[in-house]
Each structure stands twice: as C-alpha cells, then as structure tokens.
Short mmCIF file of C-alpha atoms and ligand atoms in Angstrom, two decimals:
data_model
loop_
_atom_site.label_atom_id
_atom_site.label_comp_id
_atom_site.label_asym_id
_atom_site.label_seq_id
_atom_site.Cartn_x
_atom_site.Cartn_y
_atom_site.Cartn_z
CA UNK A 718 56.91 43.65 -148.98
CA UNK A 719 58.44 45.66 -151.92
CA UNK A 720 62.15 45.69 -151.73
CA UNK A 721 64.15 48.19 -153.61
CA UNK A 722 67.06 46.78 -153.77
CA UNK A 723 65.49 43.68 -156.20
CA UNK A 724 65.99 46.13 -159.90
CA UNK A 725 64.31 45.09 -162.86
CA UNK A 726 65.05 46.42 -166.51
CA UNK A 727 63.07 46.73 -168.77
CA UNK A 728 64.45 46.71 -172.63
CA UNK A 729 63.26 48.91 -175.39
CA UNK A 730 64.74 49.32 -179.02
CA UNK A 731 67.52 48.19 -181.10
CA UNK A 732 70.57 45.62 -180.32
CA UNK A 733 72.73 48.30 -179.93
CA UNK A 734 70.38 49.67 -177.38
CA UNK A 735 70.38 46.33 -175.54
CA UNK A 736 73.66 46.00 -175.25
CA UNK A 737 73.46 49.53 -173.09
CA UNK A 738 70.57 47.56 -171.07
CA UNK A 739 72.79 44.26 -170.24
CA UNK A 740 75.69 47.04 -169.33
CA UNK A 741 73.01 48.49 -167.30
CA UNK A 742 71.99 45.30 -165.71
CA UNK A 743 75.80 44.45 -165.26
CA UNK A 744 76.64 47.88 -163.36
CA UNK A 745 73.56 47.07 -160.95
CA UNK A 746 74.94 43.88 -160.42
CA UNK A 747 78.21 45.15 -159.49
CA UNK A 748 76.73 47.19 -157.18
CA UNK A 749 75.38 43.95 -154.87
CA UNK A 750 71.54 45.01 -156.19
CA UNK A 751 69.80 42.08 -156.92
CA UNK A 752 68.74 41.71 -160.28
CA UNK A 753 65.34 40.09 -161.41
CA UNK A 754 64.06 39.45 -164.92
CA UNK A 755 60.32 40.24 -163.81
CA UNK A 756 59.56 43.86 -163.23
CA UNK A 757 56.46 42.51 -161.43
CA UNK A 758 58.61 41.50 -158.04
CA UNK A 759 61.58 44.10 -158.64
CA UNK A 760 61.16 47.23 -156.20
CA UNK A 761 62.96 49.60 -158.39
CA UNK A 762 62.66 49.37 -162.20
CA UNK A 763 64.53 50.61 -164.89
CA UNK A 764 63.40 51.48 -168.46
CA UNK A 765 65.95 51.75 -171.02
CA UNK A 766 64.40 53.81 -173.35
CA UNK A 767 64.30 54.18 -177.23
CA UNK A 768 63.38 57.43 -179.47
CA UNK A 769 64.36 56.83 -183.03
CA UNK A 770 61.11 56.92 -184.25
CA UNK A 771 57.19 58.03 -183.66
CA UNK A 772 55.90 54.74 -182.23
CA UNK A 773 59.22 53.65 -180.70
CA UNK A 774 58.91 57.09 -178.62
CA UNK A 775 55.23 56.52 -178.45
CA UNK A 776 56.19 52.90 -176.69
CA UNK A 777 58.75 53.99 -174.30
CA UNK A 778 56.27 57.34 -172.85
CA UNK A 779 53.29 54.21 -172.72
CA UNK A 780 55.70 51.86 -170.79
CA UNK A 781 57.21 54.52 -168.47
CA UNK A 782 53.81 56.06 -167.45
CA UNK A 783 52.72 52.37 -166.91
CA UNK A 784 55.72 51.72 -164.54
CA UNK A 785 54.50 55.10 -162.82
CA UNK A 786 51.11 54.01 -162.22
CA UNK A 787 52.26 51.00 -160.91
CA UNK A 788 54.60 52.96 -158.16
CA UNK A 789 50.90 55.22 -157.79
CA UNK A 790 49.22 51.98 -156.57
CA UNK A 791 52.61 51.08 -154.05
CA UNK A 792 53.66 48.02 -156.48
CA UNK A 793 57.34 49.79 -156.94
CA UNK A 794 59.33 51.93 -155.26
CA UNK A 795 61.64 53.79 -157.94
CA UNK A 796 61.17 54.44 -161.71
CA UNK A 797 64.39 55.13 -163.27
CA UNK A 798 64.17 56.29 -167.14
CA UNK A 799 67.81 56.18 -169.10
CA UNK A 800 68.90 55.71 -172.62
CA UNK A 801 67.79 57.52 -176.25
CA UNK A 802 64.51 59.30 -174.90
CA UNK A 803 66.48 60.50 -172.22
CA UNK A 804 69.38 61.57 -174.97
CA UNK A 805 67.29 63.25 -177.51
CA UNK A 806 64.87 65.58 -174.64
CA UNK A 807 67.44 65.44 -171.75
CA UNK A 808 66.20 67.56 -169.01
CA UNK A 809 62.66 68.22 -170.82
CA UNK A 810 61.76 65.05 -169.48
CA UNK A 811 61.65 66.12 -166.00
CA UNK A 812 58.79 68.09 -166.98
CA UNK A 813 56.82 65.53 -168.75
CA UNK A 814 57.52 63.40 -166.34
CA UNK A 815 57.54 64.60 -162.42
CA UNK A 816 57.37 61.30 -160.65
CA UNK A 817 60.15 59.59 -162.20
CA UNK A 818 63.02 58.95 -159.52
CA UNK A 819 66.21 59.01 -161.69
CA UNK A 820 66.92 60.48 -165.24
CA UNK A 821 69.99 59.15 -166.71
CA UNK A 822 72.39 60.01 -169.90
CA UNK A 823 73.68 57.54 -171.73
CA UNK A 824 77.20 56.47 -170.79
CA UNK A 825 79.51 53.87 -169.25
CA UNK A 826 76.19 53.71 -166.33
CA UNK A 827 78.82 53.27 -163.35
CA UNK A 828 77.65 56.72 -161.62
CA UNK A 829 73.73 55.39 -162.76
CA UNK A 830 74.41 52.16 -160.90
CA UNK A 831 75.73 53.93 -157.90
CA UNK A 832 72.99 56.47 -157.54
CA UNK A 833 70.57 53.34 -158.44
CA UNK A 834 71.76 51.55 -155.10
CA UNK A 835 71.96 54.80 -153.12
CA UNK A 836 68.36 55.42 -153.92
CA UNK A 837 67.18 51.96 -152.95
CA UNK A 838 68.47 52.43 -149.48
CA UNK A 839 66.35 55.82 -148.72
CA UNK A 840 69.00 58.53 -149.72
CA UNK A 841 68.53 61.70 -151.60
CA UNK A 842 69.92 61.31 -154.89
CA UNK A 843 70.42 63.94 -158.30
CA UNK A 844 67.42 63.21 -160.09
CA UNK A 845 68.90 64.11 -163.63
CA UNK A 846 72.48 62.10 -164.80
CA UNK A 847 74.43 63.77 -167.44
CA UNK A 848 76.48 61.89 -169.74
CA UNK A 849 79.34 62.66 -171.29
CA UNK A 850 79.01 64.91 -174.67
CA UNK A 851 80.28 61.42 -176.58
CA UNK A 852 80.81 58.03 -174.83
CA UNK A 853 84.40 56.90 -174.90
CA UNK A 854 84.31 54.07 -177.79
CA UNK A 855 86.58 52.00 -175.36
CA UNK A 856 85.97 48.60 -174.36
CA UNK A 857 82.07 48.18 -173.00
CA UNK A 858 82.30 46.89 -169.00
CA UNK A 859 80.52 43.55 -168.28
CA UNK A 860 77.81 43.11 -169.39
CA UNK A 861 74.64 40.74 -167.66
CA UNK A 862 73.80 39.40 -171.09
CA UNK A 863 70.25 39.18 -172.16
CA UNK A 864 70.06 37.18 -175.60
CA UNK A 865 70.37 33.39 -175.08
CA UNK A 866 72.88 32.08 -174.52
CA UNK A 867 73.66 30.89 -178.37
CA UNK A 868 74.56 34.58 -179.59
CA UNK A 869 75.51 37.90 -178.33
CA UNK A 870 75.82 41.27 -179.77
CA UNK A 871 79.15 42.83 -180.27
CA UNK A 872 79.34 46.94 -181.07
CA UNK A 873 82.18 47.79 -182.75
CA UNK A 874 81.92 51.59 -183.01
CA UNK A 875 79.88 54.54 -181.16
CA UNK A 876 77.47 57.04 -183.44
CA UNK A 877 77.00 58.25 -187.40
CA UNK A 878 78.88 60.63 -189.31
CA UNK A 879 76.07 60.15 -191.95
CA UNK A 880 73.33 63.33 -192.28
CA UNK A 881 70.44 60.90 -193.77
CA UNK A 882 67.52 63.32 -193.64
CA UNK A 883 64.98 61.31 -191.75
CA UNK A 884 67.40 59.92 -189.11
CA UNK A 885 67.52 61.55 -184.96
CA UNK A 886 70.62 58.83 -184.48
CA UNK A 887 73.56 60.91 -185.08
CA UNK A 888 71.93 63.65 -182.83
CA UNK A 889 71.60 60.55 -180.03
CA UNK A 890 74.79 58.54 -180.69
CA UNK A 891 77.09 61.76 -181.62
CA UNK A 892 79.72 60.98 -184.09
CA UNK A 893 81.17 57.68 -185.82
CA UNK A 894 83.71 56.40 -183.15
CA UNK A 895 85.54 52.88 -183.71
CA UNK A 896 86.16 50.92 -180.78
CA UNK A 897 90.11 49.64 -180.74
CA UNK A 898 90.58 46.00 -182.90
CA UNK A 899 92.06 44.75 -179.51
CA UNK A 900 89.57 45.79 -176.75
CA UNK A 901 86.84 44.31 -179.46
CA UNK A 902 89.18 40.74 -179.51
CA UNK A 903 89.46 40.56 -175.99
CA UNK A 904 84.76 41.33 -176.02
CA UNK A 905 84.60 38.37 -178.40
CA UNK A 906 87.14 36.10 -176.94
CA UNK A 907 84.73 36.71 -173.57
CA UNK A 908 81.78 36.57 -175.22
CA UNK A 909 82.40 33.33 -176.72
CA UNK A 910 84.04 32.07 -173.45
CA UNK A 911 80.28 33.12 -172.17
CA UNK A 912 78.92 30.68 -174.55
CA UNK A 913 78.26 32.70 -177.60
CA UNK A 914 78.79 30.39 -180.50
CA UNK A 915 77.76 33.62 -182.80
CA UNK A 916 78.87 37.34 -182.51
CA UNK A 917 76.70 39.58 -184.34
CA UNK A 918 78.69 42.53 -185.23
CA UNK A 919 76.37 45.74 -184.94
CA UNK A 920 76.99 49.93 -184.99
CA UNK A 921 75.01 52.39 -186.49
CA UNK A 922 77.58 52.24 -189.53
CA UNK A 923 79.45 49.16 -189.33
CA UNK A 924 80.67 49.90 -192.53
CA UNK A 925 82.89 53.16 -191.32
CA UNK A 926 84.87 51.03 -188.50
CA UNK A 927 88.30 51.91 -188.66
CA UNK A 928 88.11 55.09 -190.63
CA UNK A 929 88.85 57.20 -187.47
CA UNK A 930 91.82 54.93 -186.17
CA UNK A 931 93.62 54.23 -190.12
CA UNK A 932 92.00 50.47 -190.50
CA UNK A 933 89.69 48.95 -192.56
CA UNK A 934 86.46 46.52 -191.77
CA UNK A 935 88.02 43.73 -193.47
CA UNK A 936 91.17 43.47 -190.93
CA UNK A 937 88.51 43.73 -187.63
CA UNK A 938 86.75 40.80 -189.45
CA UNK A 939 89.20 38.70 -189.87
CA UNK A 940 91.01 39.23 -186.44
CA UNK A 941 87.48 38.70 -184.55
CA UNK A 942 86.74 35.78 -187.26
CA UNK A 943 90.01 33.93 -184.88
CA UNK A 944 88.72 33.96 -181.80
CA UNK A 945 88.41 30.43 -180.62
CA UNK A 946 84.96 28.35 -180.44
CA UNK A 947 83.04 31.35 -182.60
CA UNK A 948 80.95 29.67 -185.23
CA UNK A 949 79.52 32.60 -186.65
CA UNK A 950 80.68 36.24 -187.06
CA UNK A 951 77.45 38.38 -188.33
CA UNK A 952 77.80 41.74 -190.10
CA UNK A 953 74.63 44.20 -189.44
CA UNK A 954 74.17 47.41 -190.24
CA UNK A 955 76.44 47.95 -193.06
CA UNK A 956 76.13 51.07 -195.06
CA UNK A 957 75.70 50.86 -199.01
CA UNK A 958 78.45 53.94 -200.23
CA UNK A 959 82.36 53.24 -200.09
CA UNK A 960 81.72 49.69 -199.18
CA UNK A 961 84.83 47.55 -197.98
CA UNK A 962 85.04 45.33 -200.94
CA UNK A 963 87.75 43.15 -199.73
CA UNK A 964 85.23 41.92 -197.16
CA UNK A 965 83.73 39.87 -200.02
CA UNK A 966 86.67 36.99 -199.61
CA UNK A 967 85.46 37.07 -196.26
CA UNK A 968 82.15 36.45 -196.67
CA UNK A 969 82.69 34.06 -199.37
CA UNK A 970 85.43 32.00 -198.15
CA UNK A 971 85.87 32.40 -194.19
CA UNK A 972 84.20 29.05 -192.46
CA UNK A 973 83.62 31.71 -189.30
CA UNK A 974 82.03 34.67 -191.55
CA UNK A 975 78.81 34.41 -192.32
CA UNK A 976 77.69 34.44 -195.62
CA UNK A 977 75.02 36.79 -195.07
CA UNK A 978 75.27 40.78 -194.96
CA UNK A 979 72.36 43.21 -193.51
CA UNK A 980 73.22 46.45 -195.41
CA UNK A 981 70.02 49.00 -195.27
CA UNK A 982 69.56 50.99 -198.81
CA UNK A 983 66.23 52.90 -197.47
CA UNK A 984 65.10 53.10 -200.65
CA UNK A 985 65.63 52.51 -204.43
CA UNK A 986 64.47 55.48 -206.26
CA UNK A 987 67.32 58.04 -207.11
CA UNK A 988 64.93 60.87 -206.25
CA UNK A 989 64.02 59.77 -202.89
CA UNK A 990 67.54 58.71 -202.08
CA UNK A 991 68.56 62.35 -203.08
CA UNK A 992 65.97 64.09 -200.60
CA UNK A 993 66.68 61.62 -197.55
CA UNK A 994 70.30 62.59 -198.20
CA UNK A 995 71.54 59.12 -198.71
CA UNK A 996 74.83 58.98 -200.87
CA UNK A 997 74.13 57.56 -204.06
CA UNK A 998 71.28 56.60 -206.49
CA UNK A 999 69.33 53.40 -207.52
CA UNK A 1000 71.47 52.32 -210.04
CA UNK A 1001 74.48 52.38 -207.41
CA UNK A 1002 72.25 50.33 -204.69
CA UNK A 1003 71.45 47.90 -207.96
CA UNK A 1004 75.09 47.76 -208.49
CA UNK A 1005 76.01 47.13 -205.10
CA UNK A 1006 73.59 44.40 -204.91
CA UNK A 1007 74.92 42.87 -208.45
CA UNK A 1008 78.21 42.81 -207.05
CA UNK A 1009 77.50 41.49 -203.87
CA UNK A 1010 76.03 38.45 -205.57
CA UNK A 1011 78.78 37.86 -208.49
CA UNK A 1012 81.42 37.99 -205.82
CA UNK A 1013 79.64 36.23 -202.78
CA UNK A 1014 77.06 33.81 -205.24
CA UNK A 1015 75.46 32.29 -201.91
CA UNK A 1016 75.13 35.71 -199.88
CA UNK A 1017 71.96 36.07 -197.83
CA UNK A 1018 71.25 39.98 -197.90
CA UNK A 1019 69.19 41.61 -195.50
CA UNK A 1020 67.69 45.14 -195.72
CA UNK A 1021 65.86 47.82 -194.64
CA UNK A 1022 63.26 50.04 -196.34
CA UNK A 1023 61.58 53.47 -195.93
CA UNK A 1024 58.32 53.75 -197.91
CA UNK A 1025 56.12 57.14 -197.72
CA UNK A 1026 58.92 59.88 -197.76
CA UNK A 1027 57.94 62.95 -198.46
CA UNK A 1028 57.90 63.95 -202.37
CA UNK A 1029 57.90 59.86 -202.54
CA UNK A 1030 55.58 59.04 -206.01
CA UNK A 1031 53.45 56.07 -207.02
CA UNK A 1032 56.52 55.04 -209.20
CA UNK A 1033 59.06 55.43 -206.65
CA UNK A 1034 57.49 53.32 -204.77
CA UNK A 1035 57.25 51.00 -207.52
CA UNK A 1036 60.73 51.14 -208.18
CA UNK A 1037 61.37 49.85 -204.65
CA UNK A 1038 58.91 46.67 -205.37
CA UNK A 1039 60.92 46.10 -208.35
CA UNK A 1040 64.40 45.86 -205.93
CA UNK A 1041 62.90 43.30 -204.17
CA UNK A 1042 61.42 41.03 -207.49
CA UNK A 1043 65.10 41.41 -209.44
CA UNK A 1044 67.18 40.83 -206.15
CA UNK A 1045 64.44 38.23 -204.41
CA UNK A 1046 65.00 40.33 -201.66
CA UNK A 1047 63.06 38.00 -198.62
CA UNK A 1048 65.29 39.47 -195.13
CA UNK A 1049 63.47 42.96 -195.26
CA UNK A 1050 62.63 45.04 -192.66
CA UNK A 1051 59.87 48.16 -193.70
CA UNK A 1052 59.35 51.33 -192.13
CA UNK A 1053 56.69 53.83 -192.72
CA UNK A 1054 58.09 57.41 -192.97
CA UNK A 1055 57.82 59.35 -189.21
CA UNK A 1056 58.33 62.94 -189.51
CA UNK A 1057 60.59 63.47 -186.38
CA UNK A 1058 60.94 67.36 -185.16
CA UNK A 1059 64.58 67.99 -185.30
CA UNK A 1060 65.48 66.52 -188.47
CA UNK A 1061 66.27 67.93 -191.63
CA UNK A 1062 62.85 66.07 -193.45
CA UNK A 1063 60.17 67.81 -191.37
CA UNK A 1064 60.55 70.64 -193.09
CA UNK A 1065 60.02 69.14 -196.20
CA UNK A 1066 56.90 69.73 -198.47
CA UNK A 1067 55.28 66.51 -200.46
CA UNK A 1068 54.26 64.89 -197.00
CA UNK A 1069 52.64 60.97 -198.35
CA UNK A 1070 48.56 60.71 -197.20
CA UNK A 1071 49.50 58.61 -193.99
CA UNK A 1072 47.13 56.14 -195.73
CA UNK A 1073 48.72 56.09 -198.49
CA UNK A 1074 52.02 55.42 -196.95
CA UNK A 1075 50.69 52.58 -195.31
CA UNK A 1076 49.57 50.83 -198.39
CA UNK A 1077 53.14 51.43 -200.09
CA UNK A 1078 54.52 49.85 -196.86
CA UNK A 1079 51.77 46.79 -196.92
CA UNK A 1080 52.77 46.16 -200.58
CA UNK A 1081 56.52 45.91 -200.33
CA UNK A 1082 55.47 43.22 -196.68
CA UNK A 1083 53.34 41.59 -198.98
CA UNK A 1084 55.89 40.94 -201.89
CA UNK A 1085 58.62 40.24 -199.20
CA UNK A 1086 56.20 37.26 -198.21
CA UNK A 1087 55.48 36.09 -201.54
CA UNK A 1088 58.99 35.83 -202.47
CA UNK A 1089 59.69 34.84 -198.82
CA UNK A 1090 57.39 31.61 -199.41
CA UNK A 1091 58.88 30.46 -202.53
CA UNK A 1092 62.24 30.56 -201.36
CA UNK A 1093 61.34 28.30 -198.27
CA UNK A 1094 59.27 25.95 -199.78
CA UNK A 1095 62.19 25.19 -202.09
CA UNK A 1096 64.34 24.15 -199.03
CA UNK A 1097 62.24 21.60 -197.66
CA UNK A 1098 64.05 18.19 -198.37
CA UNK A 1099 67.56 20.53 -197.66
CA UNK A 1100 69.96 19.37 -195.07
CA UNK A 1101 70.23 21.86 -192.95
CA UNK A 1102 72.87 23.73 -190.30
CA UNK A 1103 70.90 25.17 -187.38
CA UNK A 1104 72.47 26.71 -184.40
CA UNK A 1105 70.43 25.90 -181.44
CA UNK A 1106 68.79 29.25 -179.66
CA UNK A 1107 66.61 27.88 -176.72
CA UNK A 1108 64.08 25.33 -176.34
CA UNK A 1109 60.32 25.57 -177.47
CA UNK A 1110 57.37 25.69 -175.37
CA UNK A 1111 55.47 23.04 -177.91
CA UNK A 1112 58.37 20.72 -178.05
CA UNK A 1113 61.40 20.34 -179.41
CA UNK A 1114 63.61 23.67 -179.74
CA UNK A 1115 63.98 26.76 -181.64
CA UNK A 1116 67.42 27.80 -184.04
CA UNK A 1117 68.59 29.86 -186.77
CA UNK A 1118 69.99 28.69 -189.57
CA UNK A 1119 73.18 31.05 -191.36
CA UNK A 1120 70.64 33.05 -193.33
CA UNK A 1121 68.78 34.31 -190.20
CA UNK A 1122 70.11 36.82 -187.54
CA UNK A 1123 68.52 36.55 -184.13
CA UNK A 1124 65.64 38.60 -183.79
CA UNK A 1125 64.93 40.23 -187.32
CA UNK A 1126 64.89 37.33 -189.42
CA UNK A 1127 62.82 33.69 -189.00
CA UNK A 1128 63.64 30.44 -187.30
CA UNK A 1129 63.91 27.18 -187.41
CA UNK A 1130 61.38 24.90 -185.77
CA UNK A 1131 62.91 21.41 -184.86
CA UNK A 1132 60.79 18.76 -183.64
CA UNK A 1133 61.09 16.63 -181.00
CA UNK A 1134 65.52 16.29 -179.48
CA UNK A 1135 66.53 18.27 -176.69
CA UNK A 1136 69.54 19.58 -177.90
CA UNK A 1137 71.00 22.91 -175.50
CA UNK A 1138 71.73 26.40 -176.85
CA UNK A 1139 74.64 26.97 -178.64
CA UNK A 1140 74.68 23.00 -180.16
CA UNK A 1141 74.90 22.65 -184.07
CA UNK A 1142 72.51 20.67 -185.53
CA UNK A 1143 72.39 18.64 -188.60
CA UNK A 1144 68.74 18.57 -189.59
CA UNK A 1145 66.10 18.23 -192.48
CA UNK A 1146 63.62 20.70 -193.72
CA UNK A 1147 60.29 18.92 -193.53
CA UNK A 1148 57.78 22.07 -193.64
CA UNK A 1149 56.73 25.44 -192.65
CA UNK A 1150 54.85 26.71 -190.12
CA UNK A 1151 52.93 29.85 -190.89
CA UNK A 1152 55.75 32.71 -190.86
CA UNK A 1153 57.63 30.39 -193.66
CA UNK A 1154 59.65 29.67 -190.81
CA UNK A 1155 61.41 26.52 -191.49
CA UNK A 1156 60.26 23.06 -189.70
CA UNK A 1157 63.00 20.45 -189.61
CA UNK A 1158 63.83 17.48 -188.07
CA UNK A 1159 67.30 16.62 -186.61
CA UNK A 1160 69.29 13.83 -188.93
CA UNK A 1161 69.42 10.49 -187.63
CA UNK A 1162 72.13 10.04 -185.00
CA UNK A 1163 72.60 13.87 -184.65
CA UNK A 1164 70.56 14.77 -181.34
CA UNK A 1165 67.59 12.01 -181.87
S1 LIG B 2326 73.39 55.85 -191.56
FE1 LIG B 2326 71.78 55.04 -190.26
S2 LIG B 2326 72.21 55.82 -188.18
FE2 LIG B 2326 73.39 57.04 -189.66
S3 LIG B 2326 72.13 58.83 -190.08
FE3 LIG B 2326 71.70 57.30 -191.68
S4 LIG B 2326 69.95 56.10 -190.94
FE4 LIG B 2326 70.79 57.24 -189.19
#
C-alpha cells in the first residue's frame, strides 16, 4: 500500500545544494510527514535538483524521468522537482515535464513543505512554487542533516557577484549575500551541539563574506573558530583575487582552523583566465599559491580546474600541468569545459575537439595521481589524527584526516576498533589501498 505521506528526497549536486535538501527534509518533517531515506518505500518523492553543468543537468532530467516512470507503474504517488533546474528553466519545466506533481523555487521551502503535505492527503495544490527573486541570507531553519554525523556543512553567504564566463551560478544563486556573524554562531554552536566535531564553511564565494555587511572573513573565522566542542573549522570555496590575507594567522596558528584551504583558480594560463573572465593572470594564481605556502608552510590546498575552454591551446594546457608539478598540487578537482546556453562563453569561437578536451582533462587526473601517490606513500610510518566519519562495511571504520574534506578529497581506512563518528583517533599509516587512500591502524591504547 503506497502511502504518501512517507516523503523521500533524493539529493543531487553540490554541499551547498544539500544543505537546501536537509532544509527540505527538515520543513517536511515539521510538517508531521514521515520522512524515509529510501525512495523505494516513500509515496511521494522529492528530487532536489542540480543544473550547473551539462551532465549534472543531464543527471537530474535522467533521475526525475526515472522517479516518473516509477509513479507510471503505481510505485509512487507524487514527484516533486525543486532546486537549481527548477531555478535556471522555472516554468519551462512544466512543459518538459507534464507529470510532475509540484515545481518548486528555491527558498526558505516552508510554503513547499506545506503544499508537500496538502498534496499527500488528496488536495488540489499550485503545481508551480515561486521563490523569492533572492533568498533572505538570514539564518537557514532546521535542518534534517544528511552527512554523518562527524561533520556538517555551514553556508555563510547566498549567490556570486563574480561574471566568470563559463559559470550559470550567479544567474541561480542571484547576488553575493553574507549571512549575519551571529545567526552563523548560533548554526555552528547547534551544529556542533548536533554532533558535528567539523564545520565546513561553504558559499559560492566564501572569500566575499562580509563585504556587503562592513566585515571581513577573518573576524567570521575566528568567532565560529569559538564555538565549543568544534575540532575543525574548514574553508571551501575561496576565491583567488582580493584574498583576506589576515586569514593566514588563522590557518597557521588556530588549533580549531584547519590548515587546509580549497580555493578554485580554474585555470593557470593568463589567456584563458582573461576569456573565462576570471580576475587576474597566472603569475597572480602562482603568487597566491607562493604566498599561501611561505605564510601557512603546512597548508593543504585544494583546487579546482577547467581544461578545454574555448581558444584553450596545447600550451595552456600545459601551463596548467606545470601548476600542479611546481605546487604538488594532489586535492584537485577537474572539469571538462560545458558550453551552457545562457552564459557569456557559448558565444565564443575556438570551441576544444570534445576529444581533445578530454585528453587535457585525463592528463592533469593523471598527474594529480602521480603526485597524489608520492605524497601518500611518504606518510606511511606517520602518526596520524583522523576524525572518525562512520564505520566500514569490511571492518573497522572510515575517517578523514585534516588534509581531506568530506566528500571531495580521500579517506582514511582504519583497521579493525570500533570507534563512533565524531571520535579522534590517534593512528599509524600502514598502507594504501588503491585510491592512495591512507590505511592506518589505531595506536596502542587509543580505540584497540
Ligand atoms: S566565482 Fe564561482 S560561483 Fe561565482 S561566477 Fe565564478 S565560478 Fe561561478
């Protein structure tokens, strides 16, 4: 017997995305629906879309229709389709998809939760949910949080003033808006009350907090770096131009503040930096990345690269092979360019052979690994931190150690203990498995 009111989510996208699906979830909740984790017994699911890219688009149409043909054969009840697919073709949708119950905006998802519980007992509901023209970068409402129990996402601002050439965001997102320094205290300080022993900090700029309300990164940092029981406070998404220096003491010297920074410099050719619209060149991301390491010697940087931009050359991409060698660059995430209608770079001429896009991209993953390798085989023998994730279905339980965010970056394998998430293990690094993902033991007396 299919019940409606048992909702199911499923997630697509970023973190800051899933942070809109656990609000999602929470609303629901709030509601007295009955949330499940397994779309497979929920009567009405919910697909909280993503459309920042080709495939990511590609993904969310594959998994709605899916959900659609499901309800076709009577396994569901109500489809429900919300978040950046919904943002970037709003109403357009409807069209392209005529059996979906409930279109939804993104916003605070109160009135979504409320037409979501309406629906699920028979009555007539607006198909289509507008959202306000720009969220409200107040504090988010509860959230039904997803990650384990270890970590949780915090977002410190709404949207991108940024015009990077190749980017929908900004036209999703709206504008940069910074969330208040004490509505983002009193998230951590309930976050960490959850259980989060880590906050990872995340926006689409995280670097332009406080710009728009007369504060600096550097003061949100160290307020949230207070909050009681954190162990680690984890910066993503920073933005390479008018970088908060000060932050360096931070990362450097605050026990809380990780010493590890994801800032993603797209690229390291002047030329292709120019035509993606990115403020400043190569030598400024090469200077960044110098000073990054003389003033924070241990840093762990992570990045993200574009390969196969339009007017992109054989020695551009080069140039980005040689960032990774000087820099031993080993927390990279690589995209292949997607012309998306809409922005500014479909018009542009000097379109990359897709296959030779895809070999630029397969070069730059296959350096990352080589220098990725190295760098782990020289930590076996290390002591090692590891924060404590979940447990592992071979044995023994999964972590992260300070120079890995959750989901982007590797883990740490650790035999045999049954240590909970959120504990802090001392262990040793004893091998890899075949991701260079670090296998370690715990130490003697610490969680045996
Ligand atoms: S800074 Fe990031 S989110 Fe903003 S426009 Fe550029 S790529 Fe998009």
């Amino acid at each position: 017997m299919i019940d409606p009111k048992t909702v199911s989510l499923i997630h697509l996208g970023c973190a800051r995305n899933l942070i809109d699906s656990e609000l999602i979830l929470g609303r629901m909740a709030e509601e007295g629906l009955l949330v499940t984790g397994d779309p497979e017994v929920a009567g009405t699911v919910v697909i909280n879309t993503c459309s920042f890219i080709g495939p990511a688009e590609k993904e969310s149409s594959d998994t709605i229709r899916a959900q659609l043909e499901r309800k076709a054969r009577g396994e569901l009840e109500n489809v429900v389709v919300a978040g950046c697919l919904v943002q970037r073709y709003r109403r357009k949708l409807q069209e392209r998809f005529p059996r979906v119950d409930l279109f939804a905006e993104i916003s605070d998802y109160r009135e979504l939760a409320g037409s979501i519980r309406r629906l699920s007992e028979g009555d007539r509901v607006p198909r289509y949910l507008e959202g306000p023209v720009e969220r409200e970068p107040d504090r988010e409402g509860a959230r039904l949080l997803a990650t384990p129990s270890s970590y949780s996402y915090l977002r410190i601002s709404h949207g991108c003033d940024h015009k990077c050439t190749f980017c929908t965001i900004p036209s999703i997102r709206g504008g940069h808006r910074s969330k208040s320094i004490e509505s983002l205290c009193s998230e951590a300080e309930e976050l960490v009350a959850a259980g989060a022993r880590e906050l990872v900090l995340v926006a689409e700029d995280s670097t332009a907090w406080g710009r728009d309300i007369g504060k600096r990164l550097p003061e949100l940092v160290e307020a949230l770096a207070e909050t009681e029981g954190l162990h680690w406070l984890r910066l993503m998404y920073a933005y390479p131009n008018d970088f908060p220096w000060e932050l360096t003491t931070l990362l450097r010297e605050h026990d809380r503040v990780a010493t590890y920074l994801d800032i993603p410099v797209q690229h390291a050719a002047t030329g292709v930096l120019r035509s993606m619209a990115r403020a400043g060149t190569g030598d400024q991301v090469r200077r960044l990345l110098d000073r990054l390491h003389d003033e924070v010697p241990d840093i762990t940087v992570r990045t993200t690269l574009l390969m196969g931009f339009p007017g992109e050359t054989e020695q551009d991409a080069d140039e980005v092979l040689e960032l990774l060698r000087a820099y031993r660059l080993t927390r990279v995430g690589a995209f292949v360019y997607s012309p998306e209608a809409g922005t500014p770079s479909f018009e542009l001429e000097g379109r990359v052979p897709e296959e030779e896009a895809l070999a630029r991209h397969a070069r730059v993953l296959e350096l990352r690994d080589t220098l990725l390798a190295h760098e782990q085989e020289g930590r076996i023998g290390e002591e090692i931190e590891v924060l404590v994730d979940e447990s592992s279905p071979h044995g023994g339980v999964i972590g992260r150690t300070e120079r890995d965010a959750p989901e982007v970056d590797l883990i740490v394998r650790i035999e045999g203990g049954d240590a909970q998430p959120g504990e802090l293990l001392r262990t040793q690094a004893v091998g890899l498995d075949q991701e260079f993902n670090l296998v370690c033991s715990p130490v003697k007396g610490d969680h045996e």
